[in-house]
Coordinates of C-alpha atoms in Angstrom, one line a residue:
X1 CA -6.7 -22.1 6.7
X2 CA -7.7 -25.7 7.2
X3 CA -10.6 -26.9 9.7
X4 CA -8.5 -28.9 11.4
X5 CA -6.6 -25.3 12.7
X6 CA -10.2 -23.6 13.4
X7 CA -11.9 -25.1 16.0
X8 CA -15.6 -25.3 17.2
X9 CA -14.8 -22.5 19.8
X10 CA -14.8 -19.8 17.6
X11 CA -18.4 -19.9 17.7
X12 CA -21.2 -18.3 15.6
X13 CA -20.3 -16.4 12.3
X14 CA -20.6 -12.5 13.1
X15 CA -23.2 -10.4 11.0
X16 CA -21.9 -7.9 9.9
X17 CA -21.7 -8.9 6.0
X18 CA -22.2 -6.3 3.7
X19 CA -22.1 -5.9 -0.3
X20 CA -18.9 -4.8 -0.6
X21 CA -18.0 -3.3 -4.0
X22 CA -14.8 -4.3 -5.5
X23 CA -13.6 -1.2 -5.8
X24 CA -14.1 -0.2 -2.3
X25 CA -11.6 1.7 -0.1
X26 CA -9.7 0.7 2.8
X27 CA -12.0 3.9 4.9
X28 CA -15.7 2.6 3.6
X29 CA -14.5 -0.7 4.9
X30 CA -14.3 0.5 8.4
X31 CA -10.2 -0.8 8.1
X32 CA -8.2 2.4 9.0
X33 CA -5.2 0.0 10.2
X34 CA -2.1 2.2 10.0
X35 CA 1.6 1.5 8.9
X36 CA 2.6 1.7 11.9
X37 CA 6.8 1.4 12.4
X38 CA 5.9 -1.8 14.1
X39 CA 4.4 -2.9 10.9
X40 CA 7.0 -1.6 8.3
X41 CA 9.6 -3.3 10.8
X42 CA 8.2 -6.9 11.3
X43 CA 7.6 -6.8 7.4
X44 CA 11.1 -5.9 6.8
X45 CA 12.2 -9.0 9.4
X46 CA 10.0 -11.2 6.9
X47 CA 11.5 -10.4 4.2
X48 CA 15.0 -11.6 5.4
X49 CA 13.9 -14.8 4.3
X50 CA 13.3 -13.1 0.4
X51 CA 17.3 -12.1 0.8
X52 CA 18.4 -15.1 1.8
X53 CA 16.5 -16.7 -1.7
X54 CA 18.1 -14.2 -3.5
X55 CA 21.6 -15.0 -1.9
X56 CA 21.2 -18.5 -2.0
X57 CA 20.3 -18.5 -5.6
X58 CA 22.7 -16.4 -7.3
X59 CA 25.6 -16.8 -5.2
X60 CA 26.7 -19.8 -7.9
X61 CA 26.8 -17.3 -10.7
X62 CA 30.2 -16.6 -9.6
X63 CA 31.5 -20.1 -8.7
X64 CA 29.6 -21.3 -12.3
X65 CA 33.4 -21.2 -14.2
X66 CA 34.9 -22.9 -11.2
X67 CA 32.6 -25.5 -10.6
X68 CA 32.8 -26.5 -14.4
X69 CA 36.8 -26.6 -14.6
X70 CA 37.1 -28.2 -10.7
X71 CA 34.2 -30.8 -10.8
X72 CA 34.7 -31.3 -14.9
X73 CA 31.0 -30.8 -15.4
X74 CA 29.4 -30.9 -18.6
X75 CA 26.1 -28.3 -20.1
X76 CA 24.2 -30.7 -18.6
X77 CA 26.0 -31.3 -15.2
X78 CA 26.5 -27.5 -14.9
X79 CA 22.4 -27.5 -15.7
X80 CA 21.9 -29.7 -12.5
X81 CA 23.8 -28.4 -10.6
X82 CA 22.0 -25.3 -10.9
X83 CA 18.2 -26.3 -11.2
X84 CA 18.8 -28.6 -8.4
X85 CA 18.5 -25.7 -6.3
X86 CA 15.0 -24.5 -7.9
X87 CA 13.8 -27.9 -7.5
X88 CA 14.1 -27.9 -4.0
X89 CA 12.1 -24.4 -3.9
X90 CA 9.1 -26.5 -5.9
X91 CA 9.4 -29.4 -3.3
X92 CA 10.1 -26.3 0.0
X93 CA 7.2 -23.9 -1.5
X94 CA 4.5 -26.8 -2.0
X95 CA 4.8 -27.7 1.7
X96 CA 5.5 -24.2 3.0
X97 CA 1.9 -23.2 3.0
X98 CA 0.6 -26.5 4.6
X99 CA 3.4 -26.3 7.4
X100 CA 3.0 -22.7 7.9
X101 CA -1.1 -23.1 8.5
X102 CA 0.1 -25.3 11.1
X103 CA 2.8 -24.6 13.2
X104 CA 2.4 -20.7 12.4
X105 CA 4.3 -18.5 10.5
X106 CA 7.4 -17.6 12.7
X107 CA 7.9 -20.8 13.8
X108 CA 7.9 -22.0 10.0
X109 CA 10.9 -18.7 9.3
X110 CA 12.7 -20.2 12.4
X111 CA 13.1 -23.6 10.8
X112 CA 14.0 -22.1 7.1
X113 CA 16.4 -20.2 8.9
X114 CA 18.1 -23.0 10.2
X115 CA 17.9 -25.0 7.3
X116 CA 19.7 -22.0 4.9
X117 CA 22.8 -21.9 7.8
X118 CA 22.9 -25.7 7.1
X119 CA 23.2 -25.7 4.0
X120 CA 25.3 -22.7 4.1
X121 CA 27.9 -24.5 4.8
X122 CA 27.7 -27.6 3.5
X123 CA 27.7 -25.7 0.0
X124 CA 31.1 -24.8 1.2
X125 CA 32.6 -28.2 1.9
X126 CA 31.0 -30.3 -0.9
X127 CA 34.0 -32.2 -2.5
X128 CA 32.2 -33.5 -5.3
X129 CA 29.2 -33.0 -7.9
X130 CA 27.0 -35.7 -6.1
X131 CA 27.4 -33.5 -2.9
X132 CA 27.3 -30.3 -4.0
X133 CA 23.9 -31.0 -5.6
X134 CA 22.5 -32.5 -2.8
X135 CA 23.4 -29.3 -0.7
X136 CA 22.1 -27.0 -3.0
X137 CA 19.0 -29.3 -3.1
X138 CA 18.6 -28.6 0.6
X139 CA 19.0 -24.9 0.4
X140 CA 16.2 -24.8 -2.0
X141 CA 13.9 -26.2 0.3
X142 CA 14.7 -23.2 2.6
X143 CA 14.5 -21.3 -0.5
X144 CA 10.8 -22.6 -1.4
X145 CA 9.9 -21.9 2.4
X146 CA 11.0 -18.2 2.0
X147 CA 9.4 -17.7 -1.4
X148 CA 5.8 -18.6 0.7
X149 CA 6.2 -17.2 3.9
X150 CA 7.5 -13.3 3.1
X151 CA 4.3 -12.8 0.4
X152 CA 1.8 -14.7 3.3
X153 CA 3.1 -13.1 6.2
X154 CA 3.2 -9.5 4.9
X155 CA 0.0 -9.5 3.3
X156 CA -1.5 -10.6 6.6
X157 CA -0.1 -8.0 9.1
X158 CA -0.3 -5.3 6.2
X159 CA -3.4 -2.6 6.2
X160 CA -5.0 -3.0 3.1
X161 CA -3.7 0.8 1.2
X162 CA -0.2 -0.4 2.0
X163 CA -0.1 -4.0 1.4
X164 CA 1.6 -3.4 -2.2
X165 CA 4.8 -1.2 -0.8
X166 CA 5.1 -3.4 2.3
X167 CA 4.7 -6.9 0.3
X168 CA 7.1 -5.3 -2.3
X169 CA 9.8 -5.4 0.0
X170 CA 9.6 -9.1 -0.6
X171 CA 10.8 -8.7 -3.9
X172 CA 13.4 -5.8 -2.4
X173 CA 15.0 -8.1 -0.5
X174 CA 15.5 -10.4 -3.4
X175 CA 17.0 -8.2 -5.6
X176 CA 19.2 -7.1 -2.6
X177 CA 20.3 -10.8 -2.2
X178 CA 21.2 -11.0 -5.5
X179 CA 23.0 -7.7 -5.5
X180 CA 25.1 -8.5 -2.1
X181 CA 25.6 -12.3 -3.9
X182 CA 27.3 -11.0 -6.9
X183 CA 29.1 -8.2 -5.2
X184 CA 30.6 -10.6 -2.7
X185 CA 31.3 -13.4 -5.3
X186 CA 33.4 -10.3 -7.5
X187 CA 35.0 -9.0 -4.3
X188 CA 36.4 -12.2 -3.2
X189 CA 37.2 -13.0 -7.4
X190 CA 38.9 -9.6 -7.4
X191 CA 40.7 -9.9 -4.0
X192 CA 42.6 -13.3 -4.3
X193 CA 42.7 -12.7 -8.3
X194 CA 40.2 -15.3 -9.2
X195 CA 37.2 -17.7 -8.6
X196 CA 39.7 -20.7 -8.1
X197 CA 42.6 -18.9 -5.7
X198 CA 42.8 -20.3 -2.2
X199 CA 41.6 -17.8 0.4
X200 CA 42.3 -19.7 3.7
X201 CA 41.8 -23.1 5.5
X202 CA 42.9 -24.7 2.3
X203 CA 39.5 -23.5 0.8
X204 CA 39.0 -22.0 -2.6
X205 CA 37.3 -18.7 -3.0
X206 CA 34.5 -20.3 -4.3
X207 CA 34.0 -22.3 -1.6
X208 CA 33.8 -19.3 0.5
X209 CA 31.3 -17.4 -1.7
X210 CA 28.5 -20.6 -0.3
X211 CA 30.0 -20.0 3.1
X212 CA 29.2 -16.5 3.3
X213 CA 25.2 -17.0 3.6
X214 CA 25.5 -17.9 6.7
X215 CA 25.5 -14.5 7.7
X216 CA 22.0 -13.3 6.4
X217 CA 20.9 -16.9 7.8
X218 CA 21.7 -16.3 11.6
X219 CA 20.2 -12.9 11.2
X220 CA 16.8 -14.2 10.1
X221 CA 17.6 -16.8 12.8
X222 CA 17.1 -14.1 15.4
X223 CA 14.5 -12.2 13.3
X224 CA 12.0 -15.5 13.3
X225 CA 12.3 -15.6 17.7
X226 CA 10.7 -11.8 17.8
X227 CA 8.5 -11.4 15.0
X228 CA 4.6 -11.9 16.3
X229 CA 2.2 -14.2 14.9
X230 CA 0.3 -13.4 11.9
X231 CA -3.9 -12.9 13.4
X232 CA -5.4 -14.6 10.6
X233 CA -3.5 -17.8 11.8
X234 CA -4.5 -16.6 15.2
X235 CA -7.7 -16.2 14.1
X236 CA -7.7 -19.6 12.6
X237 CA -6.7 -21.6 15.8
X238 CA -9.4 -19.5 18.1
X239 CA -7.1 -17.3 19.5
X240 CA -9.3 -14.4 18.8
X241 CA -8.0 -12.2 21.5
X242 CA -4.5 -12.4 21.2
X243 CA -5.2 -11.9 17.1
X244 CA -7.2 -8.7 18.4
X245 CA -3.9 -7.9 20.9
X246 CA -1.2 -8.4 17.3
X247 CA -3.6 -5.9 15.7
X248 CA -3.9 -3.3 17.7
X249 CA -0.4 -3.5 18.5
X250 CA 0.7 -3.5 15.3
X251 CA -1.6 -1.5 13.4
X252 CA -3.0 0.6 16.1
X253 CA -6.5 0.7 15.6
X254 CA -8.8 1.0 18.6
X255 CA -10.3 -2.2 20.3
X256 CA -13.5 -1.9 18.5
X257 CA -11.9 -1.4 15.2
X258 CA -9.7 -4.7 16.5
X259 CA -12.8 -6.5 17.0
X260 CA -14.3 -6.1 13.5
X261 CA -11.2 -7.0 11.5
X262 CA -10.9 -10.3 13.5
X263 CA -15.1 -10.6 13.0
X264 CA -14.0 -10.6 9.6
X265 CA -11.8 -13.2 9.3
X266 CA -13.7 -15.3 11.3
X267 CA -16.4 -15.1 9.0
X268 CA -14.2 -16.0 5.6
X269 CA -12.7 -18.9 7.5
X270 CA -16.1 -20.2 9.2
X271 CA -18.3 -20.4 6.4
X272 CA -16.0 -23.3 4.5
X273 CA -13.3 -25.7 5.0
X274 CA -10.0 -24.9 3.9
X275 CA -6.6 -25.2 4.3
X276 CA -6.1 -28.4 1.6
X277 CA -5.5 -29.4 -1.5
X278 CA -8.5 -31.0 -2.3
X279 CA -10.3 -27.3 -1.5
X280 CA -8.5 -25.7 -4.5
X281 CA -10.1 -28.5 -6.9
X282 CA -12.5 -27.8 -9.6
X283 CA -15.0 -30.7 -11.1
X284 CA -15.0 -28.8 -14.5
X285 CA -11.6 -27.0 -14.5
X286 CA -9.6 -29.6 -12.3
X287 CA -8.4 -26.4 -10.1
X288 CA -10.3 -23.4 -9.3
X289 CA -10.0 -20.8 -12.3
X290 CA -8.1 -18.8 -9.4
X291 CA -5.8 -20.8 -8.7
X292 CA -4.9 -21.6 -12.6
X293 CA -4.2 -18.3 -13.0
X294 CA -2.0 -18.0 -10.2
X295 CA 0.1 -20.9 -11.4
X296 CA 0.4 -19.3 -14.5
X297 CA 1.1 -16.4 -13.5
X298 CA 3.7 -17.8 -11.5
X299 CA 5.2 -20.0 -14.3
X300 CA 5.7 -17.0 -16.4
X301 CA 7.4 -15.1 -14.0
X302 CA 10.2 -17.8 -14.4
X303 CA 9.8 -18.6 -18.0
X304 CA 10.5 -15.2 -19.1
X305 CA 14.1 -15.6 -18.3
X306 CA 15.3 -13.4 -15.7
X307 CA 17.7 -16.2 -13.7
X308 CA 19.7 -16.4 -16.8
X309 CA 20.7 -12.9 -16.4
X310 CA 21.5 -13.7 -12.3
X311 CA 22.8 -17.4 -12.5
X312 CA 24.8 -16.9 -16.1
X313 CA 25.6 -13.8 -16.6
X314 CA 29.7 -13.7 -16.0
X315 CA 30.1 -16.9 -17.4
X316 CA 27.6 -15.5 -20.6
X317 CA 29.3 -12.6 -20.7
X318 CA 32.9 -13.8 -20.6
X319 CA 31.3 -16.5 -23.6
X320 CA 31.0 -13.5 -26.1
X321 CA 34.5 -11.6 -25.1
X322 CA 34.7 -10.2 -22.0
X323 CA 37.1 -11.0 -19.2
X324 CA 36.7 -12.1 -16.2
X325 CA 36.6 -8.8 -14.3
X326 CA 34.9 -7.5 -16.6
X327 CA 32.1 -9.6 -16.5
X328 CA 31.7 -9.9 -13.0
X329 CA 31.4 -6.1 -13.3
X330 CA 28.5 -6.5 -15.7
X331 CA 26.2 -8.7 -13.5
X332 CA 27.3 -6.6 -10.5
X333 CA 26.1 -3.7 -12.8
X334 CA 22.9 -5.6 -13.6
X335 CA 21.5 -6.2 -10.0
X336 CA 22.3 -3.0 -9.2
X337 CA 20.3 -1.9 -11.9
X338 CA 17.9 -4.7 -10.4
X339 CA 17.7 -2.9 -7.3
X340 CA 17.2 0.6 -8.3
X341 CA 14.1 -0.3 -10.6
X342 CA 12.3 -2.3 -7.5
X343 CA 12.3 1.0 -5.8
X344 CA 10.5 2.3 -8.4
X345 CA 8.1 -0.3 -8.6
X346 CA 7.9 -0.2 -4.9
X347 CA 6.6 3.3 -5.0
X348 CA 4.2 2.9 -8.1
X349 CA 2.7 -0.7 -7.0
X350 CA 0.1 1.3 -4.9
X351 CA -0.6 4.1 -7.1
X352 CA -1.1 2.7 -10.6
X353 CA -2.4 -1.0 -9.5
X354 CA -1.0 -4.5 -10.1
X355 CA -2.3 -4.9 -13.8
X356 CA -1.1 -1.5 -15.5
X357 CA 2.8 -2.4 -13.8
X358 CA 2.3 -6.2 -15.4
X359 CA 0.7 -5.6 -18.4
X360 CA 3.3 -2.4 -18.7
X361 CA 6.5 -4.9 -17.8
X362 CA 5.8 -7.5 -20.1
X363 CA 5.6 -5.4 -23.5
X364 CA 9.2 -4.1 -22.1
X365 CA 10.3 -7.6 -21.7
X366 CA 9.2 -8.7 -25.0
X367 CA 11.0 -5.9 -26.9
X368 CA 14.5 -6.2 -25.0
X369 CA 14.7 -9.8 -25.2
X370 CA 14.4 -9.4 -29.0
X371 CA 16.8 -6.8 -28.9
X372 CA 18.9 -9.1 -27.1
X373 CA 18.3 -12.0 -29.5
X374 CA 19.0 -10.0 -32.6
X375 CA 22.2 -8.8 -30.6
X376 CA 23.6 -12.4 -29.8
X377 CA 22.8 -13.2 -33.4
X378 CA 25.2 -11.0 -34.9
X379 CA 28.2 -12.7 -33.1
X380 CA 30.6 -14.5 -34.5
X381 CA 32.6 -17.8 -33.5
X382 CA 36.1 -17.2 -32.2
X383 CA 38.0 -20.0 -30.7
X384 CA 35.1 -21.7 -30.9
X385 CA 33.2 -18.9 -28.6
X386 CA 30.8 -16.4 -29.9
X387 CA 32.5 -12.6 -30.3
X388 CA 30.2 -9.6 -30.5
X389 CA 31.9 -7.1 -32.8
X390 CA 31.4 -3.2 -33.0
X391 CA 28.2 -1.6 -31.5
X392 CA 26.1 -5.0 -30.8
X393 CA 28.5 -5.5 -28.1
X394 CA 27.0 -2.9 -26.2
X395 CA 23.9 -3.0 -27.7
X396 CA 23.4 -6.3 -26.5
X397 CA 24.3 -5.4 -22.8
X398 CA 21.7 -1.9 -23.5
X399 CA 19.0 -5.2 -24.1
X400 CA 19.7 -7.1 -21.2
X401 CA 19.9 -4.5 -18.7
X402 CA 16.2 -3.1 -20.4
X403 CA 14.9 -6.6 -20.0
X404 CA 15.8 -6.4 -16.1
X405 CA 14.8 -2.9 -15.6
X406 CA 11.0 -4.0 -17.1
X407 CA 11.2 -7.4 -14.8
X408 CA 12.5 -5.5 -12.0
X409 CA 9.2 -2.6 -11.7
X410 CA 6.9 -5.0 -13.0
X411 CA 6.7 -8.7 -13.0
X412 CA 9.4 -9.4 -9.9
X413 CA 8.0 -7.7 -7.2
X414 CA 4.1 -7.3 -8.5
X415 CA 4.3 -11.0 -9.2
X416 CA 4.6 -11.4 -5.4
X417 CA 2.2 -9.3 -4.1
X418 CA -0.7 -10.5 -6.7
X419 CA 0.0 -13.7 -5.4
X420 CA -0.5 -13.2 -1.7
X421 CA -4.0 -11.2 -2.4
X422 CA -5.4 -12.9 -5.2
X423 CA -6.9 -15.6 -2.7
X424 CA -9.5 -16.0 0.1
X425 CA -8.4 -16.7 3.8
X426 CA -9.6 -20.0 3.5
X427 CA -7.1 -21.4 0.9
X428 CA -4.6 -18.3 0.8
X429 CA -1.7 -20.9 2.2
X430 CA -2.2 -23.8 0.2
X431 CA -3.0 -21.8 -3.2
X432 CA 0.7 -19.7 -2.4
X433 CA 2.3 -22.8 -2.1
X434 CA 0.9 -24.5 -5.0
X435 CA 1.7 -21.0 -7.2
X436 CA 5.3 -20.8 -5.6
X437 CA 6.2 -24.3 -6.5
X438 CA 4.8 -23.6 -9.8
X439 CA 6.8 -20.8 -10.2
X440 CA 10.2 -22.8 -9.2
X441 CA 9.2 -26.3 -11.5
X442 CA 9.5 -23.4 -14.3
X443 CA 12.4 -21.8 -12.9
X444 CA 13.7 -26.1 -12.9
X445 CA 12.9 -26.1 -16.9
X446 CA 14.6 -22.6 -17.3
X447 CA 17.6 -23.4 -15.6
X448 CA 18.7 -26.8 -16.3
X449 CA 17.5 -26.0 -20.3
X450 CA 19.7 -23.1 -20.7
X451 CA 23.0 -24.6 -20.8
X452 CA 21.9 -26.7 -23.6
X453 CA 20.1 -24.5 -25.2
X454 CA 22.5 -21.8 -25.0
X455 CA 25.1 -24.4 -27.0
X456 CA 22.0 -24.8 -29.5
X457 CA 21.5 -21.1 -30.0
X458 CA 21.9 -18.5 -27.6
X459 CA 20.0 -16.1 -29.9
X460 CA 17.3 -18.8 -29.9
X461 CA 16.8 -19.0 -26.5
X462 CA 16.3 -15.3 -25.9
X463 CA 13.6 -15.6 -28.9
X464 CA 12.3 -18.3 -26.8
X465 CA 12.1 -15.9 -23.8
X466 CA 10.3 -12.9 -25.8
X467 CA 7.6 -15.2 -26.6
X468 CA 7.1 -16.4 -23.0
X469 CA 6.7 -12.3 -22.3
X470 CA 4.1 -12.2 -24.8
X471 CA 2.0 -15.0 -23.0
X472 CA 2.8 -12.8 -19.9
X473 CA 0.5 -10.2 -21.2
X474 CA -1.7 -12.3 -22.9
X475 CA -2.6 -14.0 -19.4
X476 CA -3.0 -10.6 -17.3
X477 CA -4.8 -8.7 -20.0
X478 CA -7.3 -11.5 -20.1
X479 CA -7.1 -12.9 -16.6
X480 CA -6.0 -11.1 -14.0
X481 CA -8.6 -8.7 -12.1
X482 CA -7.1 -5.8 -10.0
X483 CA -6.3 -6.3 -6.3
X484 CA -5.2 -3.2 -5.5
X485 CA -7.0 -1.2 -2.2
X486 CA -9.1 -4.7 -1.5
X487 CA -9.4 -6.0 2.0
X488 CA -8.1 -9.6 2.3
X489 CA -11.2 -10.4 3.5
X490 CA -12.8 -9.3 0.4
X491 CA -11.2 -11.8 -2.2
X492 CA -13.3 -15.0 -3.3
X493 CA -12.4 -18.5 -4.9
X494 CA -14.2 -17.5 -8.1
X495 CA -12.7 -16.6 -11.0
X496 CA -9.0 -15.2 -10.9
X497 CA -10.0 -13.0 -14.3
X498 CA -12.1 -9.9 -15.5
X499 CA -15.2 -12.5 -16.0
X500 CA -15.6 -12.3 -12.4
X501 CA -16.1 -14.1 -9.0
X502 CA -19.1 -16.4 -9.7
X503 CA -17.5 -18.4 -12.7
X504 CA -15.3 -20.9 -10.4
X505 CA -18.4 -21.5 -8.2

C-alpha cells in the first residue's frame, strides 16, 4: 500500500512481533479466521470479474472465421485483432493495482464493470477492423483490471488455510467464462446454421456472440455496489475500526482476535513506504528478486500456449479437417475439460502446496505439447490445408486436451493464487499489477505470433510451446518457495526463491 493511503493517524507500530517460522500454521499464528459463507460468497462476487476475462477473451474464438472472410483480414490482421485485446490487459493490469490502492477495491470492480458492458457492445456494432480493434482494446483494459483485483481481493478477505480454494475460484471463474463463451458462440453457430447467419436487427450471429457479455457485466455491476472493502486497504487509509468491523463480520473471529490481525497489518505497512513503483526496485537486480520471479512466473503462464487452444481452436481444428460443427464441438469439449480439471486443482491447491501442483503441471505440459507437435507433423497438405490422417487425428486431439488438463490443475489457477501471496502488504498491489501485465505483454507475443507462426509451422510452434513448459519448471524448481498455510502478513520483499528472504535486502 502506498504512504500516501496510510496516514500519520494510525499511530505507533504494535509489538507484538514474533519469529515466525515459515512453516507456521494458521492456529500458532493466533489467525483462527473462519470460511465463513460470508467469505466464500463475497469471494465468489470477486471472481465475477475472472468470468467476465474469460468471456471477453474467448468469445472471438467463434467469430475468428467470420471476422477473417467479413473484414478480409490477413494472419497478421487476424493476429491484431486478437492480441489487441491482451494488450489492453497489460496497459488495465499495470494500473489496476495503483488505482485499486486508491480508490479501494469495489469501487475499482464497479468501474471494470462498467467498462466490460461498454465494450460489450461496442464489440457488437464495430463495422470495420479499425473499430473492432479499438473495442476489443477497451475490453482488455477491463480485462487487465479483473486479472488484479479477483487474486488481491480474495487473498485479502481469505483466512490463511483457505486462501488457496477461495483464490482458486479466480481461475474457476475463468475457465467458466471460457466454457459459457464457447458454448454460446456454438449455440448461436448451430442455431442460425453458421457464424455469418443474420439472427435479428440486421445483425450477424457473430455480432451477437460480443453482445452477449453484457450479461455477466451487469451482474458484476451489481456484485461491485454490495461487496465490502478489503481491511488491509482499510487498514491502509486508518480505518482501523471499520477494518476490525469487515473482519469480524466476515471471518467471525472475536474482537480481540479482530484487533490482532489488523495490529498486524499495521505493522507490515508502517515500517516502510509502499505502494509504488519505485518500492519494487533493486540497485543490483533492477527489481526485487521477488518481483522477477513473479513476472516470470507470470510470462510463462502465457508462453506455454494455452490461449491457442481457447482463441484458435475451431478455426485450428477445422484447418486440419474438421467441420465446422464439429470443431466448435472440440473446443466446447476442451473447456469443459478445462473446467472439470480446475476443480481438481481447486481441491488439491491446499493440500499438496503451490510448488508440487506447478512443478507437477509443467512436466504434463511439456510431454503433451510434444505429443501435439509430433501429431501436427504427421499431417499432410490438402487443398492447401493440413489433413491428419488415420490415428494422429485423434491422437493429436488426446495431446491437446492433456496439455489443458495439466494447465488447468496446475499452472491456471496456482499461477493466480502464488501471485497474490508471494508479496508483502506494502507492495502486494503494485507487484500484482506489474506480474499481471507481464503475464498479458506475453499473452500480446503469443497471440498475435501464432497466426504467423502457425502458417510457418504449426508443429513448430507447439515445439516452441514445450520448451516454454520446460522453463516453467526450471523457474519454480529453482525459484519459487512455498506459500502455502503462510499468513499475509508473513511474506517479505526478499528473495521470491528457495535461497530465502534476506537475498533481495
Amino acid at each position: 500500500m502506498s504512504p500516501e493511503t496510510s496516514p500519520p493517524a494510525l499511530g505507533p507500530a504494535p509489538t507484538r512481533r514474533s519469529g515466525r517460522r515459515p512453516g507456521a500454521t494458521p492456529d500458532s499464528l493466533g489467525e483462527s479466521g473462519r470460511l465463513t459463507p460470508a467469505v466464500t460468497g463475497f469471494a465468489v462476487a470477486a471472481a465475477v470479474g475472472g468470468f467476465l476475462f474469460g468471456f471477453d477473451t474467448a468469445v472471438i474464438n467463434g467469430a475468428v472465421t467470420a471476422i477473417e472472410g467479413n473484414l478480409g483480414l490477413d494472419a497478421v490482421g487476424l493476429g491484431v485483432v486478437v492480441a489487441v485485446t491482451l494488450l489492453g490487459a497489460a496497459l488495465g493490469a499495470l494500473g489496476a493495482g495503483w488505482i485499486a490502492d486508491r480508490i479501494g477495491r469495489p469501487r475499482t470492480m464497479l468501474a471494470a464493470g462498467i467498462v466490460f458492458f461498454i465494450a460489450a457492445i461496442g464489440c457488437g456494432m464495430a463495422h470495420g477492423v479499425f473499430d473492432l480493434a479499438a473495442w476489443r482494446l477497451v475490453t482488455g483494459v477491463a480485462v487487465g483490471f479483473a486479472t488484479v483485483l479477483g487474486p488481491l481481493y480474495i487473498s485479502e478477505i481469505a483466512p490463511a488455510h483457505a486462501r488457496g480454494r477461495l483464490a482458486s475460484m479466480q481461475q474457476m471463474a475463468i475457465v467458466l467464462g471460457i466454457f459459457v463463451a464457447l458454448l454460446s458462440d456454438s449455440g448461436i453457430a448451430l442455431a442460425l446454421g453458421g457464424a455469418d447467419a443474420e439472427l435479428f436487427l440486421g445483425l450477424p450471429a457473430w455480432r451477437w456472440m460480443f453482445i452477449a457479455g453484457v450479461i455477466p457485466a451487469l451482474i458484476y455491476l451489481v456484485l461491485a455496489l454490495v461487496v465490502p472493502e478489503s481491511p488491509r486497504y482499510l487498514v491502509a487509509r486508518g480505518r482501523v475500526e471499520a477494518a476490525r468491523r469487515v473482519l469480524i463480520r466476515l471471518q467471525r473471529v472475536d474482537p480481540a482476535e479482530a484487533r490482532i490481525l489488523t495490529d498486524r497489518i499495521e505493522d507490515t505497512l508502517q515500517h516502510k513506504e509502499s505502494g509504488r513503483f519505485r518500492d519494487l526496485l533493486d540497485r543490483r537486480r533492477g527489481l526485487l528478486p521477488v518481483v522477477w520471479v513473479g513476472i516470470g512466473v507470470a510470462a510463462l503462464q502465457a508462453l506455454v500456449g494455452i490461449d491457442v487452444i481457447f482463441y484458435y481452436s475451431t478455426s485450428l481444428w477445422e484447418s486440419v479437417g474438421f467441420e465446422e460443427s464439429a470443431a466448435f464441438g472440440l473446443s466446447v469439449l476442451s473447456s469443459f475439460i478445462n473446467v472439470a480439471a480446475t476443480v481438481v486443482a481447486i481441491v488439491l491447491i491446499d493440500r499438496v502446496g503451490r510448488r508440487a501442483l506447478l512443478l507437477t503441471g509443467s512436466v504434463g505440459m511439456f510431454f503433451s505439447l510434444v505429443v501435439v507437435s509430433i501429431g501436427f507433423s504427421t499431417a499432410r497438405m490438402v487443398d492447401g490445408s493440413p489433413q491428419l490422417d488415420g490415428a494422429w487425428g485423434p491422437i493429436t486431439l488426446v495431446g491437446a486436451n492433456l496439455f489443458v488438463v495439466a494447465f488447468a490443475v496446475s499452472w491456471g489457477p496456482v499461477v493466480w493464487v502464488l501471485l497474490g501471496e508471494m508479496f508483502p502488504n506494502r507492495i502486494r498491489g503494485v507487484a500484482l499489477s506489474v506480474c499481471a501485465s507481464a503475464n498479458w505483454f506475453a499473452g500480446v507475443a503469443l497471440n498475435f505470433s501464432f497466426p504467423s507462426l502457425r502458417d510457418i509451422s504449426l508443429p513448430g510452434s507447439y515445439a516452441l510451446y514445450a520448451v516454454m513448459a520446460a522453463l516453467s519448471f526450471l523457474l519454480v524448481f529453482f525459484c519459487v518457495r512455498e506459500t502455502n498455510g503462510r499468513s499475509l502478513e508473513e511474506m517479505h520483499a526478499g528473495g521470491g526463491g528457495r535461497e530465502g528472504e534476506e537475498a533481495g535486502r
